[in-house]
mmCIF file of C-alpha atoms in Angstrom:
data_model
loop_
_atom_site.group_PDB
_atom_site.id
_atom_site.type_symbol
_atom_site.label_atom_id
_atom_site.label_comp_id
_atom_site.label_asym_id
_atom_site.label_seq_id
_atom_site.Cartn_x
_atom_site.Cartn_y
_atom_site.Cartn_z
ATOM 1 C CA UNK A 1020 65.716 -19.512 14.371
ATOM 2 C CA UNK A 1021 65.185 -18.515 17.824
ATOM 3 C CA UNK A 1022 67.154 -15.087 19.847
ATOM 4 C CA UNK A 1023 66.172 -13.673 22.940
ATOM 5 C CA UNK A 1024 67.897 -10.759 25.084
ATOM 6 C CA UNK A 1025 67.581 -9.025 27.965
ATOM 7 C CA UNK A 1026 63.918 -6.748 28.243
ATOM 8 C CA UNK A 1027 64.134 -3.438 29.962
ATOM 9 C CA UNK A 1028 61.324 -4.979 32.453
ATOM 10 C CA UNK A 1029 62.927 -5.875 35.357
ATOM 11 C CA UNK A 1030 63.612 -9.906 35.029
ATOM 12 C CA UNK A 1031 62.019 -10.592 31.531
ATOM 13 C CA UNK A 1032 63.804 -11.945 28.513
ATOM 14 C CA UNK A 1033 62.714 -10.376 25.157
ATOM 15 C CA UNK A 1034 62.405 -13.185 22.291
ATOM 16 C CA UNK A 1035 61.948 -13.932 18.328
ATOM 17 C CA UNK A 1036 61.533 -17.139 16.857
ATOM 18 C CA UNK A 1037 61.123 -18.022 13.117
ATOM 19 C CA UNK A 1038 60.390 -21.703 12.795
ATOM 20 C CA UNK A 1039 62.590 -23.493 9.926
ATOM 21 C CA UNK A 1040 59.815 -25.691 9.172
ATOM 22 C CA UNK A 1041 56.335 -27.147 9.398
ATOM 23 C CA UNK A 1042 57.803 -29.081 12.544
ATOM 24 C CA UNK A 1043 56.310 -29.488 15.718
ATOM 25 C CA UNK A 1044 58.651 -27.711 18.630
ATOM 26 C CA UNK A 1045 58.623 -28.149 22.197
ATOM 27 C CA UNK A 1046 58.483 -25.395 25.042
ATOM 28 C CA UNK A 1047 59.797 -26.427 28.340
ATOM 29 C CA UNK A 1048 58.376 -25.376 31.665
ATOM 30 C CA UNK A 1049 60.148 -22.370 33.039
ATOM 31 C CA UNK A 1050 58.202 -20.983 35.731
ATOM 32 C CA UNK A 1051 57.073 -18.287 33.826
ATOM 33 C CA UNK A 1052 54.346 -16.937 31.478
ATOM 34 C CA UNK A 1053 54.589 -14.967 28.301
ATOM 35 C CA UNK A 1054 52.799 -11.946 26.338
ATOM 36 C CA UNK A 1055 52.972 -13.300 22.749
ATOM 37 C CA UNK A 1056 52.862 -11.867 19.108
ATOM 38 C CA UNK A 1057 52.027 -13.549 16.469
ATOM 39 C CA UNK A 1058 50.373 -12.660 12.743
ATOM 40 C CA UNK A 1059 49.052 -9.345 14.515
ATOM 41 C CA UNK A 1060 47.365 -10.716 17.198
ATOM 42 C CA UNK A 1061 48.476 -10.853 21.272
ATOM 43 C CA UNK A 1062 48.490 -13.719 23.219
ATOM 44 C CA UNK A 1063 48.732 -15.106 26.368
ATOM 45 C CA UNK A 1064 51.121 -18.207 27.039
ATOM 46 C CA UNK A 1065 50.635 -19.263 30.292
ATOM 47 C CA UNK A 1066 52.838 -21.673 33.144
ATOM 48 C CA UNK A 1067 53.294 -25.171 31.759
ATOM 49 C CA UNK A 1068 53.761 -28.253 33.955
ATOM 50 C CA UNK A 1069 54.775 -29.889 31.012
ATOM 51 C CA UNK A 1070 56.195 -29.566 27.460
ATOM 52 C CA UNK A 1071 53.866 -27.351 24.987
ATOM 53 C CA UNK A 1072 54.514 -29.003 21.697
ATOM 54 C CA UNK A 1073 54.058 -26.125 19.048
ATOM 55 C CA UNK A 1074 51.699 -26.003 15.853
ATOM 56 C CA UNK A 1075 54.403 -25.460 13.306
ATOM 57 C CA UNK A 1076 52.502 -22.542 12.657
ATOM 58 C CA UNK A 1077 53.663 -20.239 9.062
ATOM 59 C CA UNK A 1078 55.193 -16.963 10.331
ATOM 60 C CA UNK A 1079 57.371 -15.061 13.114
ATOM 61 C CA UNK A 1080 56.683 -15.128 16.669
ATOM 62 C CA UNK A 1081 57.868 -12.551 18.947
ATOM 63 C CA UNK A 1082 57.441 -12.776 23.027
ATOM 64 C CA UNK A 1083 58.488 -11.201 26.227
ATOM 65 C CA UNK A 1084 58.748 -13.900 29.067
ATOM 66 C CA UNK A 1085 57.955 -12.331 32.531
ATOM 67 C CA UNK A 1086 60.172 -13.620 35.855
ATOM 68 C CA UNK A 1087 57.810 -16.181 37.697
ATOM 69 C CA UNK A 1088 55.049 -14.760 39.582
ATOM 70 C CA UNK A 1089 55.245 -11.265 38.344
ATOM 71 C CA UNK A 1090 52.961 -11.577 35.299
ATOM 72 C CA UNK A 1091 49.586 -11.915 36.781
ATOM 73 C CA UNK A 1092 49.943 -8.551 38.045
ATOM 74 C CA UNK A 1093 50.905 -7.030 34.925
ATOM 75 C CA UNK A 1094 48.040 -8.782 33.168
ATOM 76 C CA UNK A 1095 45.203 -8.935 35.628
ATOM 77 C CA UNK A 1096 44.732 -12.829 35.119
ATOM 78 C CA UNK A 1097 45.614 -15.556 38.716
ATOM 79 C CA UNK A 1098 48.110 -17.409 36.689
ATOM 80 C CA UNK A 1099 46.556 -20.897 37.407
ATOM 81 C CA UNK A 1100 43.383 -19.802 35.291
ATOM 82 C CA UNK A 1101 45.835 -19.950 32.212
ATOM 83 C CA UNK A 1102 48.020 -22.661 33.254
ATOM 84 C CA UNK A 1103 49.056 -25.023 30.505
ATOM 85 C CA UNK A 1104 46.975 -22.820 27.519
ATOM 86 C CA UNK A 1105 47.572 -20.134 24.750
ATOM 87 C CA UNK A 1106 44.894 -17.704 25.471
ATOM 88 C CA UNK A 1107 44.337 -14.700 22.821
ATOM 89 C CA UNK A 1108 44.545 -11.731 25.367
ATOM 90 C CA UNK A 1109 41.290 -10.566 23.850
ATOM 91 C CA UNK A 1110 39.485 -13.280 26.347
ATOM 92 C CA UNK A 1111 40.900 -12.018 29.099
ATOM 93 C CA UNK A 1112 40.505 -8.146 28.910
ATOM 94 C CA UNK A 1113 37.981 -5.707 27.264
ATOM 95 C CA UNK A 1114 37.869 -5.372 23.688
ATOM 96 C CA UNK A 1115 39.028 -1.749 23.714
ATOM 97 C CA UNK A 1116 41.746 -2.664 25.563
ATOM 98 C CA UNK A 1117 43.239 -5.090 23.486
ATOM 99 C CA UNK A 1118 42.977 -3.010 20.302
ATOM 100 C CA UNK A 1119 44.704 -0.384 22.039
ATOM 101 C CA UNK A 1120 47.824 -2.495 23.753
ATOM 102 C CA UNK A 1121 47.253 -4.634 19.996
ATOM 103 C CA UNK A 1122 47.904 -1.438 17.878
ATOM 104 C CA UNK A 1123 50.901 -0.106 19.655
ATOM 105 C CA UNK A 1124 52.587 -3.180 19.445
ATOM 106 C CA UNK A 1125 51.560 -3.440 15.357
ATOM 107 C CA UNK A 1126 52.892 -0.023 14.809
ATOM 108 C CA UNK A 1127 56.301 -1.014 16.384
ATOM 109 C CA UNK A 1128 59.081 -1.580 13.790
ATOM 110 C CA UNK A 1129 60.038 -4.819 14.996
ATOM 111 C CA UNK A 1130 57.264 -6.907 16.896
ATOM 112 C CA UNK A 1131 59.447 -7.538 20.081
ATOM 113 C CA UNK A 1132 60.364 -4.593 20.719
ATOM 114 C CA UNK A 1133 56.818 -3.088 20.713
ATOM 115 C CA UNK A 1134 56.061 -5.762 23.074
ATOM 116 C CA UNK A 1135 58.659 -4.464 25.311
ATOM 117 C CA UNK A 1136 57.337 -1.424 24.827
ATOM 118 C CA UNK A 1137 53.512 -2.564 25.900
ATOM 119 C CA UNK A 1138 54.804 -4.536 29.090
ATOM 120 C CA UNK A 1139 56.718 -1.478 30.133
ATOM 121 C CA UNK A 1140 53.254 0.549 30.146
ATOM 122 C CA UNK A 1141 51.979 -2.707 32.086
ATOM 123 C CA UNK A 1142 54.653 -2.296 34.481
ATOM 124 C CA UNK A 1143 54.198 1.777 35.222
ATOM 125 C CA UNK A 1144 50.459 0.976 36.148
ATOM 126 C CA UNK A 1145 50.795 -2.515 38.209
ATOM 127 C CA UNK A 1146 52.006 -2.456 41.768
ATOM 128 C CA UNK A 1147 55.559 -3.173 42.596
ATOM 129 C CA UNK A 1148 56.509 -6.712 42.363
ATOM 130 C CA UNK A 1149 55.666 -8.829 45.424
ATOM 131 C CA UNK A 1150 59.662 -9.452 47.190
ATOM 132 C CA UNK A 1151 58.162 -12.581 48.673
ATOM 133 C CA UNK A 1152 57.635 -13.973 45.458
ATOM 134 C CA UNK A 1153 60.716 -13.093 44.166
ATOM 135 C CA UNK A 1154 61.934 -14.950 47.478
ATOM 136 C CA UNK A 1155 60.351 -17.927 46.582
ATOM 137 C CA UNK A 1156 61.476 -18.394 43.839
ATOM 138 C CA UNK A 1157 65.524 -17.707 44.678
ATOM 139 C CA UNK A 1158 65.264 -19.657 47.514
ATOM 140 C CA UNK A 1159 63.524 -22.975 45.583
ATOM 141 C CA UNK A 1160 66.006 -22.503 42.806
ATOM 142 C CA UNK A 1161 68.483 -22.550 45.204
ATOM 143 C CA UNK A 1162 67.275 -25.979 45.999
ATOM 144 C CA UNK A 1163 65.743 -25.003 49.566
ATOM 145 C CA UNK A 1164 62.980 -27.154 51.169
ATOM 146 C CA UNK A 1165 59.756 -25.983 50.205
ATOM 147 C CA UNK A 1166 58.580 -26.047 53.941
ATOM 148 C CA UNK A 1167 61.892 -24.365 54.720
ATOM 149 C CA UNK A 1168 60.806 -21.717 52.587
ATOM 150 C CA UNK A 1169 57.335 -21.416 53.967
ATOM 151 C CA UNK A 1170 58.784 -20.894 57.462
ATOM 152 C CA UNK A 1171 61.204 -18.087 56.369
ATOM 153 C CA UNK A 1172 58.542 -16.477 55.034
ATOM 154 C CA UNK A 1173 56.171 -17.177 58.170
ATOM 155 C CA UNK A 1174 53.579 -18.310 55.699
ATOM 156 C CA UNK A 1175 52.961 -21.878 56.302
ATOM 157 C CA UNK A 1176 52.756 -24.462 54.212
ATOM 158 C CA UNK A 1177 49.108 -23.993 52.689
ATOM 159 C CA UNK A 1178 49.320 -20.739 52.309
ATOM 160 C CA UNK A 1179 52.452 -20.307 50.558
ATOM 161 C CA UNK A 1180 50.587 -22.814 48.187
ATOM 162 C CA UNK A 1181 47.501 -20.991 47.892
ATOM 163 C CA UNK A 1182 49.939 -17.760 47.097
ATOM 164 C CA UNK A 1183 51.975 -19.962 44.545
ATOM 165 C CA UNK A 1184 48.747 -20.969 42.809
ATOM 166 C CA UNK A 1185 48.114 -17.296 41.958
ATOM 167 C CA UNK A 1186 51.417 -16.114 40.739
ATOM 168 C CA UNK A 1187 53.060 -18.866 39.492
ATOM 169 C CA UNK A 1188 50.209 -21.149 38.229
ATOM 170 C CA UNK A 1189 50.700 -24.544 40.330
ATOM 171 C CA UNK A 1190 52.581 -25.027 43.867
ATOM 172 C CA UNK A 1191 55.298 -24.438 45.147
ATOM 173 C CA UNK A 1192 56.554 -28.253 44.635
ATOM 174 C CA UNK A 1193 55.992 -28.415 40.983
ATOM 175 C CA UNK A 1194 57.429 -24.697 40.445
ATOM 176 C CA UNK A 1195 61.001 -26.453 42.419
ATOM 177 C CA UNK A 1196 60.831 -29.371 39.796
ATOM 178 C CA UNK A 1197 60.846 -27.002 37.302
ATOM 179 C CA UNK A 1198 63.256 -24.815 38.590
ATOM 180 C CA UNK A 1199 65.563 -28.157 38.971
ATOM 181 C CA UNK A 1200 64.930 -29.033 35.308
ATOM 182 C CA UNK A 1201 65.654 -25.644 34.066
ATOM 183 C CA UNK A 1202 69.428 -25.828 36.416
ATOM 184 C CA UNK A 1203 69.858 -29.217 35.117
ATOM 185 C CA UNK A 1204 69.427 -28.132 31.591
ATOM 186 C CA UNK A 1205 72.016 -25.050 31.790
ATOM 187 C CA UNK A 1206 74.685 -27.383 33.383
ATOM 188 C CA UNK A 1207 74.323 -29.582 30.621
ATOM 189 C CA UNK A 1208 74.703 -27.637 28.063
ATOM 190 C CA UNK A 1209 77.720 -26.384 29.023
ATOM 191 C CA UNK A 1210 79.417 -29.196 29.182
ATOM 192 C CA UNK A 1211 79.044 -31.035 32.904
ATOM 193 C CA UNK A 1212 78.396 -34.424 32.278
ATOM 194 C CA UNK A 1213 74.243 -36.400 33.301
ATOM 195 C CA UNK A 1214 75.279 -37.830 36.094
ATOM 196 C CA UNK A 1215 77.715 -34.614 37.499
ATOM 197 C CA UNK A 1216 74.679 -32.347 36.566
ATOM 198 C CA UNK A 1217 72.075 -34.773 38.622
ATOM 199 C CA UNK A 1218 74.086 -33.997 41.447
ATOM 200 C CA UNK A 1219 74.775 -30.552 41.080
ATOM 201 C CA UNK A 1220 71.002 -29.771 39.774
ATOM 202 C CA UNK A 1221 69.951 -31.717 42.935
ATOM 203 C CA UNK A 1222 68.382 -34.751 41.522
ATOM 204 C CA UNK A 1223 68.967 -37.986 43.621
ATOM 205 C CA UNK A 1224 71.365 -39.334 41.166
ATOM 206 C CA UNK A 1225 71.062 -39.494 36.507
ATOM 207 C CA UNK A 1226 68.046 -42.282 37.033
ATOM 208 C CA UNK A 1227 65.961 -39.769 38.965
ATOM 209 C CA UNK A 1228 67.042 -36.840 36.372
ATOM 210 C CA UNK A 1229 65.975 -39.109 33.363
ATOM 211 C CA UNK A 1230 62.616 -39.678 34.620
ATOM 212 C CA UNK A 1231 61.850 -36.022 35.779
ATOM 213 C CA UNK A 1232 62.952 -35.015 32.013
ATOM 214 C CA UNK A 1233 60.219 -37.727 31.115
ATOM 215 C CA UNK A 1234 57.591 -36.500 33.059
ATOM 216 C CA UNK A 1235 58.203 -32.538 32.290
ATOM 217 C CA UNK A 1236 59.416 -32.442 28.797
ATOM 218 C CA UNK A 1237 58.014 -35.906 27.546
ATOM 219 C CA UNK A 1238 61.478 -37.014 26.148
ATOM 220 C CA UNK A 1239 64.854 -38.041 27.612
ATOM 221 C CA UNK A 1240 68.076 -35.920 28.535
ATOM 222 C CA UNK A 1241 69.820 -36.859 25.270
ATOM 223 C CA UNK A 1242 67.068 -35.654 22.977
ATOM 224 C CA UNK A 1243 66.820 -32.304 24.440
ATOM 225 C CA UNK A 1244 70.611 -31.524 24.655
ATOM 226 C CA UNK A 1245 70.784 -32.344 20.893
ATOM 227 C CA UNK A 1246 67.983 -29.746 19.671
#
C-alpha cells in the first residue's frame, strides 16, 4: 500500500509505502530525489534516468520527495554523484550527524512525519531555493525548448547543463523527457486516451510515447496504467 500527501517543505510530497509482497516494484523517474526511512536507518534515493526496480524488501518505507533541484542543497551532495543509487546517508555526511538527524526521525511517532520534521530543520539552515531552478523546471514541463530556456535565463546552453548536472542529476534534456513522461502518465490516468495524451504530453504522436515509456520505465504504456 502506498499514500503520500502534501509535506510542509515547500514543493515536497510526504510518502508511506508497505509492500503487499515479496514482489519486485518499479520507481519511475520524476526529477526528483528522496530522504528515505527504512528499518531505522536514512537513506538517500537519488535522480533516476530510468526505472529503479525495488528489492521486495520485508517492512515499511517512509520518504519525503524533494521538488527537482532543491535537494542537493538541503543535503550537501551535487545530485549527479547519487544519480541512479540508494545511498545510506551515513556515506555522505559525518557519523555524528547522521545519528543525530537518524534519532529524531526514530523517536517520531510515525516515520514520515519525523522525516518531515528532519527536512524542515534541513530547510531552516540551507539557503533559499535557487528561482532559476525552479524556472527550469516550469518552463521544461511546460514543454519549452531547452535552448529557449537557456536564453531566458541568459545562461547558455552549456551552462544551464553544467547547472542541471548539479541540482537535478543529468541535463536539462533528459530532466524534459522525464518531465514529459511524468505529464503523459497523469493524463492517462485520468482517463485521456494514448494517442490524445501523446499529443497533449508533447510526444510526436503514441509510437514515439511507447518507446520513451520503453526506454525510461523499461515496460510499455499499458503495463504501467494497470499497476
Amino acid at each position: 500500500m502506498y499514500t503520500e500527501r502534501a509535506a510542509r517543505v515547500d514543493g515536497a510530497v510526504v510518502w508511506r509505502s508497505t509492500p503487499a509482497g515479496s514482489g519486485a516494484g518499479r520507481v519511475l523517474p520524476d526529477g526528483c530525489m528522496d530522504l528515505l526511512w527504512h528499518g531505522g536507518r536514512l537513506l538517500v534515493a537519488g535522480p533516476d534516468t530510468r526505472a529503479h526496480v525495488t528489492s521486495g524488501a520485508d517492512g515499511p518505507w517512509a520518504g519525503i520527495r524533494f521538488y527537482p533541484g532543491t535537494a542537493p542543497a538541503l543535503l550537501g551532495v551535487p545530485a549527479h554523484e547519487v544519480r541512479d543509487r540508494r545511498v545510506e546517508l551515513a556515506d555522505l555526511w559525518p557519523a555524528a550527524r547522521v545519528r543525530r538527524l537518524t534519532a529524531l526521525v526514530n523517536a517520531a511517532a510515525d516515520p514520515a512525519g519525523g522525516l518531515e520534521d528532519a527536512a524542515l530543520r534541513l530547510e531552516a539552515g540551507a539557503d533559499p531555493p535557487d528561482p532559476v531552478l525552479r524556472h527550469v523546471v516550469t518552463a521544461l514541463d511546460a514543454g519549452r525548448p531547452v535552448a529557449a530556456t537557456a536564453d531566458e535565463l541568459g545562461l547558455g546552453v552549456r551552462r544551464l547543463h553544467r547547472r542541471s548536472l548539479a541540482a537535478f542529476g543529468y541535463g536539462p534534456k533528459t530532466l524534459a523527457r522525464v518531465l514529459r513522461l511524468q505529464r503523459a502518465l497523469a493524463l492517462a490516468r485520468s482517463g485521456v486516451p494514448l494517442a490524445d495524451t501523446a499529443i497533449r504530453a508533447g510526444f510526436a504522436d503514441q509510437a514515439h510515447l511507447a518507446r520513451d515509456v520503453r526506454d525510461l520505465a523499461g515496460t510499455t504504456p499499458g503495463d504501467l496504467l494497470t499497476r
